[in-house]
PDB file of C-alpha atoms and ligand atoms in Angstrom:
ATOM      1  CA  MET A   2     -28.581 -15.663   6.090  1.00 88.00           C
ATOM      2  CA  LEU A   3     -25.896 -12.597   6.711  1.00 94.00           C
ATOM      3  CA  SER A   4     -24.359 -13.174  10.128  1.00 96.00           C
ATOM      4  CA  THR A   5     -21.272 -10.982  10.323  1.00 98.00           C
ATOM      5  CA  VAL A   6     -20.230  -7.297  10.393  1.00 98.00           C
ATOM      6  CA  VAL A   7     -16.579  -6.433   9.350  1.00 98.00           C
ATOM      7  CA  PHE A   8     -15.164  -3.217   9.669  1.00 98.00           C
ATOM      8  CA  ASP A   9     -12.595  -1.081   8.343  1.00 98.00           C
ATOM      9  CA  ALA A  10     -10.415   0.682  10.738  1.00 98.00           C
ATOM     10  CA  ASP A  11      -8.915   4.015   9.673  1.00 96.00           C
ATOM     11  CA  GLU A  12     -11.979   6.719   8.953  1.00 97.00           C
ATOM     12  CA  THR A  13     -14.100   4.183   9.531  1.00 98.00           C
ATOM     13  CA  LEU A  14     -13.884   3.362  13.014  1.00 98.00           C
ATOM     14  CA  LEU A  15     -10.953   5.517  14.002  1.00 98.00           C
ATOM     15  CA  ASP A  16     -10.384   9.320  13.630  1.00 96.00           C
ATOM     16  CA  LEU A  17      -6.815   8.892  12.281  1.00 95.00           C
ATOM     17  CA  ARG A  18      -6.368  12.665  10.761  1.00 94.00           C
ATOM     18  CA  PRO A  19      -5.872  14.317  14.111  1.00 96.00           C
ATOM     19  CA  ALA A  20      -3.963  11.451  15.157  1.00 97.00           C
ATOM     20  CA  VAL A  21      -1.136  11.444  12.525  1.00 97.00           C
ATOM     21  CA  THR A  22      -1.150  15.489  12.839  1.00 98.00           C
ATOM     22  CA  GLY A  23      -0.616  15.237  16.542  1.00 98.00           C
ATOM     23  CA  GLY A  24       2.492  12.636  15.844  1.00 98.00           C
ATOM     24  CA  LEU A  25       3.963  14.790  13.192  1.00 98.00           C
ATOM     25  CA  VAL A  26       3.447  17.886  15.486  1.00 98.00           C
ATOM     26  CA  ALA A  27       5.503  16.036  17.952  1.00 98.00           C
ATOM     27  CA  VAL A  28       8.320  15.217  15.887  1.00 98.00           C
ATOM     28  CA  LEU A  29       8.718  18.759  14.417  1.00 98.00           C
ATOM     29  CA  GLY A  30       8.790  20.045  17.933  1.00 98.00           C
ATOM     30  CA  GLU A  31      11.884  17.321  19.003  1.00 98.00           C
ATOM     31  CA  MET A  32      13.372  18.060  15.367  1.00 98.00           C
ATOM     32  CA  ARG A  33      13.640  21.774  16.536  1.00 97.00           C
ATOM     33  CA  ARG A  34      14.775  20.953  19.943  1.00 97.00           C
ATOM     34  CA  LEU A  35      17.713  18.599  18.664  1.00 98.00           C
ATOM     35  CA  THR A  36      18.928  21.552  15.906  1.00 97.00           C
ATOM     36  CA  PRO A  37      18.242  25.002  14.691  1.00 97.00           C
ATOM     37  CA  ALA A  38      18.405  23.849  11.341  1.00 95.00           C
ATOM     38  CA  ALA A  39      15.063  22.532  11.715  1.00 97.00           C
ATOM     39  CA  VAL A  40      13.291  25.853  12.528  1.00 96.00           C
ATOM     40  CA  GLY A  41      12.886  26.223   8.553  1.00 94.00           C
ATOM     41  CA  VAL A  42      11.029  22.546   8.279  1.00 97.00           C
ATOM     42  CA  SER A  43       7.078  22.912   8.661  1.00 97.00           C
ATOM     43  CA  LEU A  44       4.099  20.686   9.472  1.00 98.00           C
ATOM     44  CA  ALA A  45       3.576  20.875   5.497  1.00 98.00           C
ATOM     45  CA  ASP A  46       6.824  19.577   4.709  1.00 98.00           C
ATOM     46  CA  LEU A  47       6.177  16.639   6.910  1.00 98.00           C
ATOM     47  CA  GLU A  48       2.788  15.798   5.561  1.00 97.00           C
ATOM     48  CA  SER A  49       4.456  16.461   2.010  1.00 97.00           C
ATOM     49  CA  ASP A  50       7.104  13.741   2.466  1.00 98.00           C
ATOM     50  CA  TRP A  51       4.467  10.782   2.964  1.00 97.00           C
ATOM     51  CA  ASP A  52       2.915  12.256  -0.214  1.00 96.00           C
ATOM     52  CA  ALA A  53       6.146  11.947  -1.823  1.00 97.00           C
ATOM     53  CA  VAL A  54       7.107   8.004  -0.571  1.00 97.00           C
ATOM     54  CA  PHE A  55       3.794   6.666  -0.818  1.00 95.00           C
ATOM     55  CA  GLY A  56       3.513   6.339  -4.439  1.00 93.00           C
ATOM     56  CA  ASP A  57       6.896   3.758  -4.305  1.00 94.00           C
ATOM     57  CA  LEU A  58       5.643   2.014  -1.312  1.00 95.00           C
ATOM     58  CA  ALA A  59       1.693   1.700  -1.331  1.00 92.00           C
ATOM     59  CA  SER A  60       1.691  -1.959  -0.939  1.00 92.00           C
ATOM     60  CA  ALA A  61       4.379  -1.930   1.880  1.00 94.00           C
ATOM     61  CA  PRO A  62       3.309  -1.937   5.601  1.00 94.00           C
ATOM     62  CA  VAL A  63       2.278   1.545   6.891  1.00 94.00           C
ATOM     63  CA  ALA A  64       5.010   1.577   9.300  1.00 95.00           C
ATOM     64  CA  GLU A  65       7.372   1.276   6.783  1.00 96.00           C
ATOM     65  CA  ILE A  66       5.780   4.073   4.651  1.00 97.00           C
ATOM     66  CA  ARG A  67       5.787   6.275   7.723  1.00 97.00           C
ATOM     67  CA  ARG A  68       9.636   5.292   8.688  1.00 98.00           C
ATOM     68  CA  ALA A  69      10.432   6.460   4.882  1.00 98.00           C
ATOM     69  CA  ALA A  70       8.496   9.619   4.937  1.00 98.00           C
ATOM     70  CA  LEU A  71      10.290  10.804   8.400  1.00 98.00           C
ATOM     71  CA  ALA A  72      13.520   9.951   6.752  1.00 98.00           C
ATOM     72  CA  ARG A  73      12.923  12.136   4.383  1.00 98.00           C
ATOM     73  CA  SER A  74      11.658  14.704   7.051  1.00 98.00           C
ATOM     74  CA  LEU A  75      14.882  14.468   9.382  1.00 98.00           C
ATOM     75  CA  ALA A  76      17.073  14.789   6.218  1.00 98.00           C
ATOM     76  CA  ARG A  77      15.644  18.399   5.537  1.00 97.00           C
ATOM     77  CA  ALA A  78      17.648  19.201   9.010  1.00 97.00           C
ATOM     78  CA  GLY A  79      20.195  17.267   8.977  1.00 97.00           C
ATOM     79  CA  LEU A  80      18.755  14.635  11.450  1.00 98.00           C
ATOM     80  CA  GLY A  81      19.200  11.412   9.291  1.00 95.00           C
ATOM     81  CA  GLY A  82      20.761   9.855  12.353  1.00 97.00           C
ATOM     82  CA  HIS A  83      17.819  10.102  14.551  1.00 98.00           C
ATOM     83  CA  LEU A  84      15.171   8.207  12.594  1.00 98.00           C
ATOM     84  CA  ASP A  85      14.323   5.387  15.351  1.00 98.00           C
ATOM     85  CA  GLU A  86      13.838   7.790  18.204  1.00 98.00           C
ATOM     86  CA  LEU A  87      11.910  10.116  16.239  1.00 98.00           C
ATOM     87  CA  ALA A  88       9.596   7.300  14.798  1.00 98.00           C
ATOM     88  CA  ALA A  89       9.367   6.229  18.252  1.00 98.00           C
ATOM     89  CA  ILE A  90       8.038   9.431  18.962  1.00 98.00           C
ATOM     90  CA  PHE A  91       5.432   9.745  16.139  1.00 98.00           C
ATOM     91  CA  PHE A  92       3.999   6.251  16.789  1.00 97.00           C
ATOM     92  CA  ALA A  93       3.560   6.899  20.648  1.00 97.00           C
ATOM     93  CA  ARG A  94       1.792  10.292  19.921  1.00 97.00           C
ATOM     94  CA  ARG A  95       0.085   8.865  16.783  1.00 97.00           C
ATOM     95  CA  PHE A  96      -1.347   5.872  19.074  1.00 96.00           C
ATOM     96  CA  ALA A  97      -1.900   8.057  21.946  1.00 95.00           C
ATOM     97  CA  LEU A  98      -4.424  10.055  19.924  1.00 96.00           C
ATOM     98  CA  THR A  99      -6.022   7.478  17.858  1.00 95.00           C
ATOM     99  CA  ARG A 100      -9.793   7.026  19.199  1.00 95.00           C
ATOM    100  CA  PRO A 101     -13.008   6.154  17.477  1.00 97.00           C
ATOM    101  CA  TYR A 102     -15.279   8.611  16.334  1.00 98.00           C
ATOM    102  CA  PRO A 103     -18.315   9.342  18.776  1.00 97.00           C
ATOM    103  CA  ASP A 104     -20.666   6.946  16.999  1.00 97.00           C
ATOM    104  CA  VAL A 105     -18.602   3.827  17.162  1.00 98.00           C
ATOM    105  CA  LEU A 106     -18.940   2.389  20.506  1.00 98.00           C
ATOM    106  CA  PRO A 107     -22.563   2.908  20.845  1.00 97.00           C
ATOM    107  CA  ALA A 108     -23.229   1.282  17.281  1.00 97.00           C
ATOM    108  CA  LEU A 109     -20.978  -1.624  18.193  1.00 98.00           C
ATOM    109  CA  ALA A 110     -22.696  -2.364  21.356  1.00 97.00           C
ATOM    110  CA  VAL A 111     -26.348  -2.680  19.391  1.00 96.00           C
ATOM    111  CA  LEU A 112     -24.673  -4.564  16.710  1.00 97.00           C
ATOM    112  CA  ARG A 113     -23.112  -7.147  19.038  1.00 96.00           C
ATOM    113  CA  GLU A 114     -26.546  -8.418  20.060  1.00 95.00           C
ATOM    114  CA  ARG A 115     -27.343  -9.659  16.433  1.00 94.00           C
ATOM    115  CA  TRP A 116     -24.094  -9.972  14.481  1.00 97.00           C
ATOM    116  CA  ALA A 117     -20.638 -11.393  15.032  1.00 98.00           C
ATOM    117  CA  LEU A 118     -18.186  -8.397  14.745  1.00 98.00           C
ATOM    118  CA  GLY A 119     -14.662  -7.989  13.034  1.00 98.00           C
ATOM    119  CA  PHE A 120     -12.107  -5.604  12.201  1.00 98.00           C
ATOM    120  CA  ALA A 121     -10.009  -5.584   9.137  1.00 98.00           C
ATOM    121  CA  THR A 122      -7.317  -3.344   8.082  1.00 98.00           C
ATOM    122  CA  ASN A 123      -4.592  -2.335   5.709  1.00 96.00           C
ATOM    123  CA  GLY A 124      -2.983   0.009   8.441  1.00 94.00           C
ATOM    124  CA  ASN A 125      -1.326  -0.474  11.853  1.00 93.00           C
ATOM    125  CA  SER A 126      -4.083   0.858  13.764  1.00 95.00           C
ATOM    126  CA  ARG A 127      -4.307  -2.509  16.235  1.00 95.00           C
ATOM    127  CA  ALA A 128      -7.628  -2.252  17.935  1.00 97.00           C
ATOM    128  CA  GLU A 129      -6.124  -2.747  21.307  1.00 96.00           C
ATOM    129  CA  ARG A 130      -4.077   0.385  20.936  1.00 94.00           C
ATOM    130  CA  CYS A 131      -6.977   2.723  19.594  1.00 95.00           C
ATOM    131  CA  GLY A 132      -9.694   2.393  22.298  1.00 95.00           C
ATOM    132  CA  LEU A 133     -11.262  -0.920  20.842  1.00 97.00           C
ATOM    133  CA  THR A 134     -10.154  -3.564  23.250  1.00 97.00           C
ATOM    134  CA  GLY A 135     -12.332  -6.441  23.147  1.00 97.00           C
ATOM    135  CA  GLU A 136     -14.801  -5.167  20.614  1.00 98.00           C
ATOM    136  CA  PHE A 137     -14.545  -7.720  17.803  1.00 98.00           C
ATOM    137  CA  ALA A 138     -14.599 -11.625  17.431  1.00 98.00           C
ATOM    138  CA  PHE A 139     -11.622 -11.425  15.049  1.00 98.00           C
ATOM    139  CA  GLU A 140      -9.151  -9.211  13.693  1.00 98.00           C
ATOM    140  CA  VAL A 141      -7.638  -9.063  10.399  1.00 98.00           C
ATOM    141  CA  TYR A 142      -4.566  -7.129   9.418  1.00 97.00           C
ATOM    142  CA  ALA A 143      -2.719  -6.907   6.237  1.00 97.00           C
ATOM    143  CA  HIS A 144       0.954  -8.082   6.189  1.00 95.00           C
ATOM    144  CA  GLU A 145       0.488 -10.530   9.003  1.00 95.00           C
ATOM    145  CA  ASN A 146       1.573 -14.161   7.502  1.00 92.00           C
ATOM    146  CA  GLY A 147       2.085 -12.136   3.785  1.00 94.00           C
ATOM    147  CA  LEU A 148      -1.664 -11.023   3.436  1.00 97.00           C
ATOM    148  CA  PRO A 149      -1.711  -8.448   0.845  1.00 96.00           C
ATOM    149  CA  LYS A 150      -3.750  -5.340   1.359  1.00 96.00           C
ATOM    150  CA  LYS A 151      -7.357  -4.797   0.401  1.00 97.00           C
ATOM    151  CA  PRO A 152      -8.673  -4.888  -2.295  1.00 97.00           C
ATOM    152  CA  ALA A 153      -6.797  -8.211  -2.790  1.00 97.00           C
ATOM    153  CA  PRO A 154      -9.506 -10.883  -2.958  1.00 97.00           C
ATOM    154  CA  GLU A 155      -6.675 -12.981  -0.822  1.00 97.00           C
ATOM    155  CA  PHE A 156      -7.580 -10.398   2.170  1.00 98.00           C
ATOM    156  CA  TYR A 157     -11.376 -10.750   1.974  1.00 98.00           C
ATOM    157  CA  ALA A 158     -10.768 -14.457   1.718  1.00 98.00           C
ATOM    158  CA  ALA A 159      -8.715 -14.262   4.883  1.00 98.00           C
ATOM    159  CA  VAL A 160     -11.771 -12.048   6.562  1.00 98.00           C
ATOM    160  CA  CYS A 161     -14.058 -15.072   5.965  1.00 98.00           C
ATOM    161  CA  VAL A 162     -11.819 -17.812   7.169  1.00 98.00           C
ATOM    162  CA  ALA A 163     -11.364 -15.924  10.136  1.00 98.00           C
ATOM    163  CA  ALA A 164     -15.150 -15.147  10.538  1.00 98.00           C
ATOM    164  CA  GLY A 165     -15.706 -18.767   9.937  1.00 98.00           C
ATOM    165  CA  VAL A 166     -18.532 -18.332   7.412  1.00 98.00           C
ATOM    166  CA  PRO A 167     -18.954 -17.720   3.731  1.00 97.00           C
ATOM    167  CA  PRO A 168     -18.454 -14.536   1.891  1.00 97.00           C
ATOM    168  CA  THR A 169     -22.311 -14.240   1.418  1.00 95.00           C
ATOM    169  CA  GLN A 170     -22.869 -14.211   4.978  1.00 96.00           C
ATOM    170  CA  VAL A 171     -20.245 -11.225   5.528  1.00 97.00           C
ATOM    171  CA  VAL A 172     -21.145  -7.478   5.487  1.00 98.00           C
ATOM    172  CA  HIS A 173     -17.890  -5.219   4.953  1.00 98.00           C
ATOM    173  CA  VAL A 174     -18.306  -1.607   6.166  1.00 98.00           C
ATOM    174  CA  GLY A 175     -15.641   1.043   5.065  1.00 98.00           C
ATOM    175  CA  ASP A 176     -15.020   4.568   3.807  1.00 98.00           C
ATOM    176  CA  ASN A 177     -12.774   3.736   0.657  1.00 97.00           C
ATOM    177  CA  PRO A 178     -14.834   3.227  -2.253  1.00 97.00           C
ATOM    178  CA  VAL A 179     -12.476   0.610  -3.928  1.00 96.00           C
ATOM    179  CA  PHE A 180     -10.796  -0.862  -1.059  1.00 97.00           C
ATOM    180  CA  ASP A 181     -13.689  -1.499   1.023  1.00 98.00           C
ATOM    181  CA  VAL A 182     -16.531  -1.403  -1.277  1.00 98.00           C
ATOM    182  CA  VAL A 183     -15.419  -2.810  -4.725  1.00 97.00           C
ATOM    183  CA  GLY A 184     -13.034  -5.100  -3.211  1.00 98.00           C
ATOM    184  CA  ALA A 185     -15.545  -6.563  -1.042  1.00 98.00           C
ATOM    185  CA  GLN A 186     -18.287  -7.148  -3.553  1.00 97.00           C
ATOM    186  CA  ARG A 187     -15.788  -8.807  -5.854  1.00 97.00           C
ATOM    187  CA  ALA A 188     -14.703 -11.108  -3.618  1.00 97.00           C
ATOM    188  CA  GLY A 189     -18.055 -11.964  -2.986  1.00 97.00           C
ATOM    189  CA  LEU A 190     -18.905 -10.123   0.267  1.00 97.00           C
ATOM    190  CA  TRP A 191     -21.630  -7.449   0.715  1.00 97.00           C
ATOM    191  CA  ALA A 192     -20.573  -3.826   1.033  1.00 98.00           C
ATOM    192  CA  VAL A 193     -21.773  -0.878   3.199  1.00 98.00           C
ATOM    193  CA  TRP A 194     -20.241   2.717   2.246  1.00 98.00           C
ATOM    194  CA  LEU A 195     -19.390   4.777   5.202  1.00 98.00           C
ATOM    195  CA  ASP A 196     -19.738   8.295   3.716  1.00 97.00           C
ATOM    196  CA  ARG A 197     -19.016  10.799   6.688  1.00 96.00           C
ATOM    197  CA  ARG A 198     -17.915  13.686   4.810  1.00 94.00           C
ATOM    198  CA  GLY A 199     -20.787  13.907   1.858  1.00 94.00           C
ATOM    199  CA  ASP A 200     -18.268  12.403  -0.816  1.00 95.00           C
ATOM    200  CA  ARG A 201     -19.311  11.145  -4.109  1.00 92.00           C
ATOM    201  CA  LEU A 202     -18.416   7.919  -5.511  1.00 95.00           C
ATOM    202  CA  PRO A 203     -16.295   7.099  -8.418  1.00 95.00           C
ATOM    203  CA  ALA A 204     -18.461   6.150 -11.337  1.00 94.00           C
ATOM    204  CA  GLY A 205     -19.178   2.358 -11.374  1.00 94.00           C
ATOM    205  CA  VAL A 206     -19.126   2.056  -7.646  1.00 97.00           C
ATOM    206  CA  VAL A 207     -22.462   0.666  -6.486  1.00 96.00           C
ATOM    207  CA  PRO A 208     -22.679  -0.144  -2.850  1.00 97.00           C
ATOM    208  CA  ASP A 209     -25.194  -2.495  -1.596  1.00 96.00           C
ATOM    209  CA  ALA A 210     -26.129   0.286   1.126  1.00 96.00           C
ATOM    210  CA  THR A 211     -24.349   3.818   2.205  1.00 97.00           C
ATOM    211  CA  VAL A 212     -24.676   5.224   5.359  1.00 97.00           C
ATOM    212  CA  SER A 213     -23.322   8.774   6.919  1.00 97.00           C
ATOM    213  CA  SER A 214     -23.104   7.467  10.618  1.00 97.00           C
ATOM    214  CA  LEU A 215     -22.681   4.168  12.051  1.00 98.00           C
ATOM    215  CA  ALA A 216     -25.680   4.736  13.977  1.00 97.00           C
ATOM    216  CA  GLU A 217     -27.873   4.122  10.963  1.00 97.00           C
ATOM    217  CA  LEU A 218     -26.349   0.614  10.609  1.00 97.00           C
ATOM    218  CA  PRO A 219     -28.759  -1.527  12.527  1.00 95.00           C
ATOM    219  CA  ALA A 220     -31.540  -0.763  10.298  1.00 95.00           C
ATOM    220  CA  VAL A 221     -29.584  -1.076   7.242  1.00 96.00           C
ATOM    221  CA  LEU A 222     -28.168  -4.154   8.111  1.00 95.00           C
ATOM    222  CA  ALA A 223     -31.645  -5.472   8.970  1.00 93.00           C
ATOM    223  CA  SER A 224     -32.950  -4.193   5.444  1.00 93.00           C
ATOM    224  CA  LEU A 225     -29.967  -5.821   4.006  1.00 94.00           C
ATOM    225  CA  SER A 226     -30.457  -9.475   5.923  1.00 89.00           C
ATOM    226  CA  GLY A 227     -34.284  -9.733   4.684  1.00 86.00           C
ATOM    227  CA  GLU A 228     -32.771  -8.858   0.830  1.00 78.00           C
ATOM    228  CA  ALA A 229     -30.252 -11.517   1.577  1.00 72.00           C
ATOM    229  CA  ASP A 230     -32.926 -13.980   2.768  1.00 73.00           C
ATOM    230  CA  LEU A 231     -35.048 -13.407  -0.863  1.00 69.00           C
ATOM    231  CA  PRO A 232     -34.549 -15.623  -3.907  1.00 66.00           C
ATOM    232  CA  PRO A 233     -32.066 -13.927  -6.214  1.00 64.00           C
ATOM    233  CA  GLN A 234     -34.652 -12.844  -8.643  1.00 62.00           C
ATOM    234  CA  PHE A 235     -36.318 -10.416  -5.881  1.00 61.00           C
ATOM    235  CA  ARG A 236     -33.133  -8.866  -4.717  1.00 62.00           C
ATOM    236  CA  ARG A 237     -32.457  -5.105  -5.735  1.00 56.00           C
ATOM    237  CA  GLN A 238     -30.064  -5.281  -8.617  1.00 52.00           C
ATOM    238  CA  SER A 239     -26.671  -3.635  -8.468  1.00 48.00           C
ATOM    239  CA  GLY A 240     -27.037  -0.187  -9.956  1.00 43.00           C
ATOM    240  CA  GLU A 241     -30.336   0.458  -9.218  1.00 45.00           C
ATOM    241  CA  THR A 242     -29.935   2.365  -6.249  1.00 40.00           C
ATOM    242  CA  SER A 243     -27.042   3.012  -3.887  1.00 39.00           C
ATOM    243  CA  CYS A 244     -29.132   3.603  -0.787  1.00 37.00           C
ATOM    244  CA  VAL A 245     -31.273   1.423   1.303  1.00 37.00           C
ATOM    245  CA  ASP A 246     -34.646   2.817   2.116  1.00 35.00           C
ATOM    246  CA  VAL A 247     -35.570   2.135   5.791  1.00 30.00           C
TER     247      VAL A 247
HETATM  248 MG1  LIG B   6     -10.508   3.360   5.576  1.00 80.94          MG
END
């Protein structure tokens, strides 16, 4: 019997991109206030600095990656000594602007009547700082107590420990085909892919269901739940379809 639904945070529940952009705009404004040398630095430069450092730091905490990116940006204008204050400006603005997508709170209110709800993220979007205070029975954050990021099986094992149920009772919902779908399925959980933008799945990735909005989740989860109660030989085989018809 399925009992628990666990949500990825960034780009699943939380509209992160405008918040990050807002944080970078605030940083750029302060850089230009501090020195005329920053006039030649653009928002695109700050965005590219994240991309430049991410590869070497992919497994590091997000805040650490952001600080490395900001250090690179500040060096463009000779502001290397201002990292702590500019990082504080970035994170204050980023968290002030990070809010759930419009479909999130209504969906959680409906789902809570039937399911235990969890929150599980690789990033630093603390639920209480992003408009989601008190929405979840449990929260799991990578890097706490040395927990590796998704798609590591250890991450999903920690999710099931926090939920207090075996993986076969847990449905994970997320936007990233590898981290959220493949990782969850390999750990024995069910996986629903949230495709808000009409993206294509990489070859070989077959979610147990796909939704384009969280408003579809109650019906999709009810369908999956019925399937989970069937003997294995009667369940839909992985690869048969990527969507549940409801
Ligand atoms: Mg995500």
